[in-house]
Every structure is written in structure tokens, then in C-alpha cells.
Short mmCIF file of N, CA, C and O in Angstrom, two decimals:
data_model
loop_
_atom_site.label_atom_id
_atom_site.label_comp_id
_atom_site.label_asym_id
_atom_site.label_seq_id
_atom_site.Cartn_x
_atom_site.Cartn_y
_atom_site.Cartn_z
N MET K 1354 12.93 84.92 -24.12
CA MET K 1354 11.88 85.62 -23.40
C MET K 1354 12.47 86.67 -22.49
O MET K 1354 11.96 87.78 -22.41
N LEU K 1355 13.54 86.33 -21.79
CA LEU K 1355 14.17 87.29 -20.88
C LEU K 1355 14.77 88.46 -21.65
O LEU K 1355 14.73 89.59 -21.18
N SER K 1356 15.29 88.20 -22.85
CA SER K 1356 15.86 89.30 -23.64
C SER K 1356 14.77 90.26 -24.09
O SER K 1356 15.02 91.46 -24.20
N ILE K 1357 13.58 89.76 -24.34
CA ILE K 1357 12.47 90.65 -24.73
C ILE K 1357 12.11 91.56 -23.56
O ILE K 1357 11.87 92.75 -23.73
N ILE K 1358 12.06 90.99 -22.37
CA ILE K 1358 11.73 91.80 -21.18
C ILE K 1358 12.81 92.84 -20.92
O ILE K 1358 12.52 93.97 -20.53
N ASN K 1359 14.06 92.49 -21.18
CA ASN K 1359 15.14 93.45 -20.96
C ASN K 1359 15.11 94.59 -21.97
O ASN K 1359 15.68 95.64 -21.73
N GLN K 1360 14.47 94.39 -23.12
CA GLN K 1360 14.40 95.45 -24.12
C GLN K 1360 13.35 96.51 -23.77
O GLN K 1360 13.33 97.58 -24.34
N ILE K 1361 12.45 96.17 -22.85
CA ILE K 1361 11.41 97.12 -22.45
C ILE K 1361 12.03 98.12 -21.48
O ILE K 1361 12.58 97.74 -20.45
N SER K 1362 11.93 99.40 -21.81
CA SER K 1362 12.54 100.41 -20.94
C SER K 1362 11.58 100.79 -19.82
O SER K 1362 10.40 100.44 -19.82
N ILE K 1363 12.12 101.54 -18.88
CA ILE K 1363 11.30 101.96 -17.74
C ILE K 1363 10.20 102.93 -18.18
O ILE K 1363 9.14 103.01 -17.57
N ASN K 1364 10.44 103.62 -19.29
CA ASN K 1364 9.42 104.55 -19.80
C ASN K 1364 8.14 103.81 -20.18
O ASN K 1364 7.04 104.32 -19.97
N HIS K 1365 8.28 102.63 -20.73
CA HIS K 1365 7.11 101.85 -21.08
C HIS K 1365 6.32 101.45 -19.83
O HIS K 1365 5.08 101.52 -19.81
N PHE K 1366 7.03 101.03 -18.80
CA PHE K 1366 6.36 100.65 -17.56
C PHE K 1366 5.66 101.85 -16.94
O PHE K 1366 4.53 101.74 -16.44
N ILE K 1367 6.32 103.00 -16.95
CA ILE K 1367 5.72 104.20 -16.36
C ILE K 1367 4.50 104.63 -17.17
O ILE K 1367 3.47 105.02 -16.59
N ALA K 1368 4.61 104.55 -18.49
CA ALA K 1368 3.45 104.92 -19.32
C ALA K 1368 2.27 103.99 -19.06
O ALA K 1368 1.13 104.44 -18.92
N LEU K 1369 2.53 102.69 -18.98
CA LEU K 1369 1.46 101.74 -18.68
C LEU K 1369 0.87 102.00 -17.30
O LEU K 1369 -0.36 101.96 -17.12
N SER K 1370 1.73 102.30 -16.35
CA SER K 1370 1.27 102.59 -15.00
C SER K 1370 0.38 103.83 -14.98
O SER K 1370 -0.67 103.84 -14.32
N MET K 1371 0.78 104.85 -15.72
CA MET K 1371 -0.03 106.07 -15.77
C MET K 1371 -1.38 105.81 -16.41
O MET K 1371 -2.40 106.31 -15.95
N ILE K 1372 -1.38 105.03 -17.48
CA ILE K 1372 -2.66 104.72 -18.16
C ILE K 1372 -3.59 103.95 -17.22
O ILE K 1372 -4.78 104.28 -17.11
N LEU K 1373 -3.05 102.96 -16.53
CA LEU K 1373 -3.87 102.18 -15.60
C LEU K 1373 -4.40 103.06 -14.46
O LEU K 1373 -5.56 102.94 -14.04
N PHE K 1374 -3.55 103.95 -13.96
CA PHE K 1374 -3.97 104.83 -12.87
C PHE K 1374 -5.07 105.77 -13.32
O PHE K 1374 -6.05 105.99 -12.60
N VAL K 1375 -4.94 106.32 -14.51
CA VAL K 1375 -5.97 107.25 -15.02
C VAL K 1375 -7.28 106.51 -15.25
O VAL K 1375 -8.36 107.04 -14.93
N ILE K 1376 -7.22 105.29 -15.78
CA ILE K 1376 -8.45 104.50 -15.96
C ILE K 1376 -9.12 104.26 -14.61
O ILE K 1376 -10.34 104.40 -14.48
N GLY K 1377 -8.33 103.92 -13.61
CA GLY K 1377 -8.89 103.71 -12.27
C GLY K 1377 -9.47 104.99 -11.68
O GLY K 1377 -10.53 104.97 -11.07
N MET K 1378 -8.77 106.10 -11.90
CA MET K 1378 -9.26 107.37 -11.37
C MET K 1378 -10.57 107.78 -12.03
O MET K 1378 -11.49 108.25 -11.36
N VAL K 1379 -10.67 107.57 -13.32
CA VAL K 1379 -11.92 107.88 -14.03
C VAL K 1379 -13.04 106.98 -13.51
O VAL K 1379 -14.18 107.43 -13.32
N GLY K 1380 -12.71 105.73 -13.24
CA GLY K 1380 -13.71 104.81 -12.69
C GLY K 1380 -14.22 105.26 -11.33
O GLY K 1380 -15.41 105.16 -11.05
N VAL K 1381 -13.32 105.76 -10.50
CA VAL K 1381 -13.74 106.24 -9.17
C VAL K 1381 -14.59 107.50 -9.30
O VAL K 1381 -15.59 107.65 -8.59
N LEU K 1382 -14.21 108.39 -10.21
CA LEU K 1382 -14.91 109.67 -10.30
C LEU K 1382 -16.23 109.59 -11.06
O LEU K 1382 -17.15 110.35 -10.78
N VAL K 1383 -16.34 108.69 -12.01
CA VAL K 1383 -17.52 108.66 -12.88
C VAL K 1383 -18.56 107.66 -12.43
O VAL K 1383 -19.76 107.96 -12.45
N ARG K 1384 -18.14 106.49 -12.01
CA ARG K 1384 -19.10 105.43 -11.71
C ARG K 1384 -19.77 105.65 -10.37
O ARG K 1384 -19.21 106.29 -9.47
N ARG K 1385 -20.97 105.11 -10.20
CA ARG K 1385 -21.74 105.27 -8.97
C ARG K 1385 -21.93 103.96 -8.22
O ARG K 1385 -22.45 103.95 -7.12
N ASN K 1386 -21.55 102.85 -8.82
CA ASN K 1386 -21.68 101.55 -8.17
C ASN K 1386 -20.47 101.31 -7.28
O ASN K 1386 -19.32 101.48 -7.70
N VAL K 1387 -20.71 100.91 -6.05
CA VAL K 1387 -19.62 100.76 -5.08
C VAL K 1387 -18.65 99.65 -5.49
O VAL K 1387 -17.44 99.77 -5.31
N ILE K 1388 -19.17 98.58 -6.08
CA ILE K 1388 -18.31 97.48 -6.49
C ILE K 1388 -17.34 97.95 -7.58
O ILE K 1388 -16.14 97.64 -7.55
N VAL K 1389 -17.85 98.71 -8.53
CA VAL K 1389 -16.99 99.23 -9.61
C VAL K 1389 -15.97 100.22 -9.04
O VAL K 1389 -14.81 100.25 -9.48
N ILE K 1390 -16.39 101.01 -8.07
CA ILE K 1390 -15.46 101.96 -7.45
C ILE K 1390 -14.34 101.20 -6.73
O ILE K 1390 -13.16 101.56 -6.83
N LEU K 1391 -14.69 100.12 -6.03
CA LEU K 1391 -13.66 99.31 -5.36
C LEU K 1391 -12.70 98.68 -6.38
O LEU K 1391 -11.49 98.65 -6.16
N MET K 1392 -13.23 98.20 -7.49
CA MET K 1392 -12.36 97.64 -8.53
C MET K 1392 -11.46 98.72 -9.12
O MET K 1392 -10.29 98.46 -9.44
N SER K 1393 -11.97 99.93 -9.27
CA SER K 1393 -11.16 101.02 -9.80
C SER K 1393 -10.04 101.40 -8.83
O SER K 1393 -8.92 101.69 -9.26
N ILE K 1394 -10.34 101.36 -7.55
CA ILE K 1394 -9.30 101.63 -6.55
C ILE K 1394 -8.22 100.55 -6.63
O ILE K 1394 -7.02 100.84 -6.54
N GLU K 1395 -8.63 99.31 -6.79
CA GLU K 1395 -7.66 98.22 -6.93
C GLU K 1395 -6.79 98.42 -8.17
O GLU K 1395 -5.59 98.15 -8.14
N LEU K 1396 -7.39 98.89 -9.25
CA LEU K 1396 -6.63 99.16 -10.47
C LEU K 1396 -5.60 100.25 -10.23
O LEU K 1396 -4.45 100.16 -10.68
N MET K 1397 -5.99 101.29 -9.48
CA MET K 1397 -5.05 102.36 -9.17
C MET K 1397 -3.91 101.85 -8.30
O MET K 1397 -2.74 102.21 -8.51
N LEU K 1398 -4.22 101.00 -7.32
CA LEU K 1398 -3.17 100.45 -6.47
C LEU K 1398 -2.23 99.55 -7.26
O LEU K 1398 -1.00 99.55 -7.04
N ASN K 1399 -2.77 98.78 -8.20
CA ASN K 1399 -1.92 97.94 -9.04
C ASN K 1399 -1.04 98.77 -9.97
O ASN K 1399 0.09 98.38 -10.28
N ALA K 1400 -1.53 99.92 -10.41
CA ALA K 1400 -0.71 100.82 -11.21
C ALA K 1400 0.47 101.33 -10.39
O ALA K 1400 1.60 101.40 -10.88
N VAL K 1401 0.21 101.66 -9.15
CA VAL K 1401 1.29 102.11 -8.26
C VAL K 1401 2.29 100.96 -8.02
O VAL K 1401 3.50 101.17 -8.02
N ASN K 1402 1.76 99.76 -7.86
CA ASN K 1402 2.64 98.60 -7.68
C ASN K 1402 3.53 98.39 -8.89
O ASN K 1402 4.72 98.06 -8.75
N LEU K 1403 2.97 98.56 -10.07
CA LEU K 1403 3.77 98.42 -11.29
C LEU K 1403 4.90 99.45 -11.32
O LEU K 1403 6.04 99.12 -11.70
N SER K 1404 4.62 100.65 -10.89
CA SER K 1404 5.66 101.68 -10.83
C SER K 1404 6.75 101.30 -9.84
O SER K 1404 7.94 101.46 -10.12
N PHE K 1405 6.34 100.81 -8.67
CA PHE K 1405 7.33 100.40 -7.68
C PHE K 1405 8.23 99.30 -8.21
O PHE K 1405 9.45 99.32 -8.04
N VAL K 1406 7.64 98.31 -8.86
CA VAL K 1406 8.43 97.19 -9.38
C VAL K 1406 9.34 97.67 -10.51
O VAL K 1406 10.50 97.24 -10.61
N ALA K 1407 8.83 98.56 -11.36
CA ALA K 1407 9.65 99.07 -12.46
C ALA K 1407 10.85 99.84 -11.93
O ALA K 1407 11.98 99.65 -12.41
N PHE K 1408 10.63 100.71 -10.96
CA PHE K 1408 11.75 101.47 -10.40
C PHE K 1408 12.70 100.56 -9.64
O PHE K 1408 13.91 100.77 -9.67
N ALA K 1409 12.17 99.55 -8.96
CA ALA K 1409 13.05 98.61 -8.26
C ALA K 1409 13.93 97.86 -9.25
O ALA K 1409 15.12 97.64 -9.00
N ARG K 1410 13.36 97.48 -10.37
CA ARG K 1410 14.15 96.79 -11.40
C ARG K 1410 15.17 97.75 -12.02
O ARG K 1410 16.32 97.38 -12.26
N TYR K 1411 14.75 98.98 -12.26
CA TYR K 1411 15.64 99.95 -12.90
C TYR K 1411 16.83 100.28 -12.02
O TYR K 1411 17.97 100.36 -12.49
N PHE K 1412 16.59 100.47 -10.74
CA PHE K 1412 17.67 100.83 -9.83
C PHE K 1412 18.36 99.61 -9.23
O PHE K 1412 19.33 99.76 -8.49
N GLY K 1413 17.85 98.42 -9.48
CA GLY K 1413 18.48 97.21 -8.96
C GLY K 1413 18.35 97.08 -7.45
O GLY K 1413 19.21 96.49 -6.80
N ASP K 1414 17.28 97.62 -6.92
CA ASP K 1414 17.07 97.61 -5.48
C ASP K 1414 15.75 96.88 -5.18
O ASP K 1414 14.77 97.04 -5.90
N ALA K 1415 15.70 96.11 -4.14
CA ALA K 1415 14.52 95.31 -3.83
C ALA K 1415 13.53 96.03 -2.93
O ALA K 1415 12.47 95.48 -2.61
N ASN K 1416 13.83 97.26 -2.54
CA ASN K 1416 12.92 97.98 -1.64
C ASN K 1416 11.55 98.23 -2.27
O ASN K 1416 10.53 98.17 -1.59
N GLY K 1417 11.51 98.49 -3.55
CA GLY K 1417 10.23 98.70 -4.23
C GLY K 1417 9.36 97.47 -4.20
O GLY K 1417 8.15 97.55 -4.05
N GLN K 1418 9.98 96.31 -4.34
CA GLN K 1418 9.22 95.07 -4.31
C GLN K 1418 8.69 94.78 -2.92
O GLN K 1418 7.61 94.22 -2.77
N VAL K 1419 9.42 95.18 -1.90
CA VAL K 1419 8.95 95.01 -0.52
C VAL K 1419 7.75 95.91 -0.27
O VAL K 1419 6.76 95.49 0.36
N ILE K 1420 7.81 97.13 -0.79
CA ILE K 1420 6.69 98.05 -0.61
C ILE K 1420 5.45 97.52 -1.31
O ILE K 1420 4.32 97.69 -0.84
N VAL K 1421 5.65 96.84 -2.44
CA VAL K 1421 4.52 96.26 -3.16
C VAL K 1421 3.77 95.25 -2.29
O VAL K 1421 2.54 95.20 -2.30
N PHE K 1422 4.49 94.47 -1.50
CA PHE K 1422 3.82 93.52 -0.61
C PHE K 1422 2.96 94.26 0.42
O PHE K 1422 1.85 93.83 0.75
N PHE K 1423 3.45 95.37 0.95
CA PHE K 1423 2.66 96.15 1.89
C PHE K 1423 1.43 96.73 1.21
O PHE K 1423 0.33 96.72 1.78
N VAL K 1424 1.59 97.23 0.01
CA VAL K 1424 0.45 97.80 -0.72
C VAL K 1424 -0.57 96.71 -1.01
O VAL K 1424 -1.79 96.93 -0.88
N MET K 1425 -0.12 95.51 -1.36
CA MET K 1425 -1.04 94.41 -1.63
C MET K 1425 -1.80 94.02 -0.36
O MET K 1425 -3.00 93.72 -0.41
N ALA K 1426 -1.12 94.03 0.79
CA ALA K 1426 -1.79 93.70 2.05
C ALA K 1426 -2.85 94.75 2.38
O ALA K 1426 -3.97 94.41 2.80
N ILE K 1427 -2.51 96.01 2.19
CA ILE K 1427 -3.47 97.08 2.46
C ILE K 1427 -4.62 97.02 1.47
O ILE K 1427 -5.78 97.24 1.84
N ALA K 1428 -4.33 96.68 0.22
CA ALA K 1428 -5.39 96.56 -0.78
C ALA K 1428 -6.35 95.43 -0.44
O ALA K 1428 -7.57 95.56 -0.62
N ALA K 1429 -5.82 94.34 0.06
CA ALA K 1429 -6.68 93.22 0.45
C ALA K 1429 -7.57 93.62 1.62
O ALA K 1429 -8.78 93.30 1.63
N ALA K 1430 -7.01 94.32 2.59
CA ALA K 1430 -7.81 94.78 3.73
C ALA K 1430 -8.87 95.78 3.27
O ALA K 1430 -10.03 95.72 3.72
N GLU K 1431 -8.49 96.69 2.39
CA GLU K 1431 -9.44 97.67 1.86
C GLU K 1431 -10.58 96.99 1.12
O GLU K 1431 -11.75 97.35 1.28
N ALA K 1432 -10.26 96.00 0.33
CA ALA K 1432 -11.30 95.28 -0.42
C ALA K 1432 -12.22 94.52 0.52
O ALA K 1432 -13.45 94.53 0.32
N ALA K 1433 -11.67 93.90 1.52
CA ALA K 1433 -12.50 93.14 2.46
C ALA K 1433 -13.45 94.06 3.22
O ALA K 1433 -14.65 93.77 3.35
N ILE K 1434 -12.94 95.17 3.71
CA ILE K 1434 -13.79 96.11 4.46
C ILE K 1434 -14.81 96.77 3.53
O ILE K 1434 -15.99 96.90 3.88
N GLY K 1435 -14.37 97.14 2.34
CA GLY K 1435 -15.29 97.77 1.38
C GLY K 1435 -16.41 96.83 0.97
O GLY K 1435 -17.57 97.24 0.90
N LEU K 1436 -16.08 95.58 0.70
CA LEU K 1436 -17.11 94.62 0.32
C LEU K 1436 -18.04 94.33 1.49
O LEU K 1436 -19.26 94.15 1.28
N ALA K 1437 -17.51 94.29 2.70
CA ALA K 1437 -18.37 94.07 3.87
C ALA K 1437 -19.36 95.22 4.04
O ALA K 1437 -20.55 95.00 4.32
N ILE K 1438 -18.90 96.43 3.85
CA ILE K 1438 -19.80 97.59 3.93
C ILE K 1438 -20.82 97.55 2.79
O ILE K 1438 -22.01 97.84 2.99
N ALA K 1439 -20.38 97.16 1.60
CA ALA K 1439 -21.30 97.07 0.46
C ALA K 1439 -22.37 96.02 0.71
O ALA K 1439 -23.54 96.24 0.38
N VAL K 1440 -22.00 94.90 1.30
CA VAL K 1440 -22.99 93.86 1.61
C VAL K 1440 -23.98 94.37 2.64
O VAL K 1440 -25.19 94.14 2.53
N ALA K 1441 -23.49 95.09 3.65
CA ALA K 1441 -24.37 95.64 4.68
C ALA K 1441 -25.34 96.65 4.07
O ALA K 1441 -26.53 96.66 4.41
N VAL K 1442 -24.85 97.49 3.19
CA VAL K 1442 -25.72 98.48 2.53
C VAL K 1442 -26.72 97.78 1.62
O VAL K 1442 -27.89 98.17 1.55
N PHE K 1443 -26.27 96.75 0.92
CA PHE K 1443 -27.20 96.02 0.04
C PHE K 1443 -28.32 95.36 0.83
O PHE K 1443 -29.47 95.36 0.41
N ARG K 1444 -28.01 94.82 2.00
CA ARG K 1444 -29.04 94.18 2.82
C ARG K 1444 -30.04 95.21 3.32
O ARG K 1444 -31.24 94.92 3.45
N LYS K 1445 -29.59 96.42 3.62
CA LYS K 1445 -30.48 97.43 4.18
C LYS K 1445 -31.30 98.14 3.10
O LYS K 1445 -32.49 98.37 3.26
N PHE K 1446 -30.65 98.49 1.96
CA PHE K 1446 -31.31 99.31 0.94
C PHE K 1446 -31.58 98.57 -0.36
O PHE K 1446 -32.12 99.15 -1.30
N ASN K 1447 -31.16 97.32 -0.48
CA ASN K 1447 -31.35 96.51 -1.68
C ASN K 1447 -30.71 97.14 -2.91
O ASN K 1447 -31.27 97.17 -4.00
N GLY K 1448 -29.48 97.67 -2.73
CA GLY K 1448 -28.72 98.27 -3.82
C GLY K 1448 -27.35 98.68 -3.31
O GLY K 1448 -27.14 98.77 -2.09
N VAL K 1449 -26.41 98.90 -4.23
CA VAL K 1449 -25.07 99.30 -3.82
C VAL K 1449 -24.62 100.58 -4.52
O VAL K 1449 -23.44 100.82 -4.73
N GLU K 1450 -25.58 101.43 -4.85
CA GLU K 1450 -25.24 102.72 -5.45
C GLU K 1450 -24.62 103.62 -4.38
O GLU K 1450 -24.97 103.54 -3.21
N ILE K 1451 -23.75 104.50 -4.80
CA ILE K 1451 -23.02 105.35 -3.85
C ILE K 1451 -23.95 106.32 -3.14
O ILE K 1451 -23.70 106.71 -1.99
N LYS K 1452 -25.06 106.68 -3.77
CA LYS K 1452 -25.99 107.63 -3.12
C LYS K 1452 -26.67 107.01 -1.91
O LYS K 1452 -27.14 107.71 -1.03
N LEU K 1453 -26.73 105.66 -1.85
CA LEU K 1453 -27.33 105.00 -0.70
C LEU K 1453 -26.47 105.15 0.55
O LEU K 1453 -26.97 105.05 1.67
N PHE K 1454 -25.19 105.39 0.36
CA PHE K 1454 -24.30 105.54 1.51
C PHE K 1454 -24.57 106.85 2.26
O PHE K 1454 -24.15 107.00 3.40
N GLU K 1455 -25.24 107.79 1.61
CA GLU K 1455 -25.57 109.05 2.28
C GLU K 1455 -26.61 108.84 3.37
O GLU K 1455 -26.71 109.63 4.29
N ASN K 1456 -27.35 107.73 3.27
CA ASN K 1456 -28.40 107.47 4.25
C ASN K 1456 -27.88 106.79 5.51
O ASN K 1456 -28.64 106.59 6.44
N LEU K 1457 -26.61 106.42 5.51
CA LEU K 1457 -26.05 105.74 6.68
C LEU K 1457 -25.81 106.75 7.79
O LEU K 1457 -25.34 107.86 7.56
N LYS K 1458 -26.13 106.34 8.99
CA LYS K 1458 -25.88 107.19 10.15
C LYS K 1458 -25.16 106.35 11.18
O LYS K 1458 -25.50 105.20 11.42
N GLY K 1459 -24.15 106.94 11.78
CA GLY K 1459 -23.34 106.22 12.74
C GLY K 1459 -24.02 106.03 13.99
O GLY K 1459 -24.18 105.19 14.74
#
């Protein structure tokens, strides 16, 4: 199993990371549901994490893996705040479409 993983080059990881990032970006730009947009942002962050881990493995340095932990912490905070705002909007407008956020006033 380890020999199979060693046969995968960094180009494969980068290509997979780019594909995941583009899928997430399309989800953010095209979809109107806030929950789907949050999931797309998570997909983009995971694509970046994959790149960090791939480069850390390629260069034999653990700094990329440390950065991944920070990105995961920020992603968790982003998801918690985003979902809390989505719940608040759902309670007020009975929907979580992005156009409903235009009606919010500070």
C-alpha cells in the first residue's frame, strides 16, 4: 500500500487539488443556497489543504501540515459562523437563499 502511494507524483496531487478548487469555485459562483455555498467554500479549503500536504510531502518538510491545522481551525470557525447566520436568516425569512441576505440591515 505504501509503495502505491509513493508512486503517485506531486503532479497528481496538484491536479486533484485544482479540480477540487474549481468545483468549489463554481459552486460558490453559480449556486444561490447559502448551505451549498458554505460546502463549496469548505471544498475549496480542502483543496488548498491537499496542496499544502502534497508540497510538505514533496519537500520533506512538516510546515505545510502545520498550516493545514490552522486552515482546518479557520474552516471550522467559518462553518460555525456561516451556519449560525444561515439559521438566523432562515428564522426571519423562512429560506436560506443568498438574495435574502440583501434584506439584512445592521
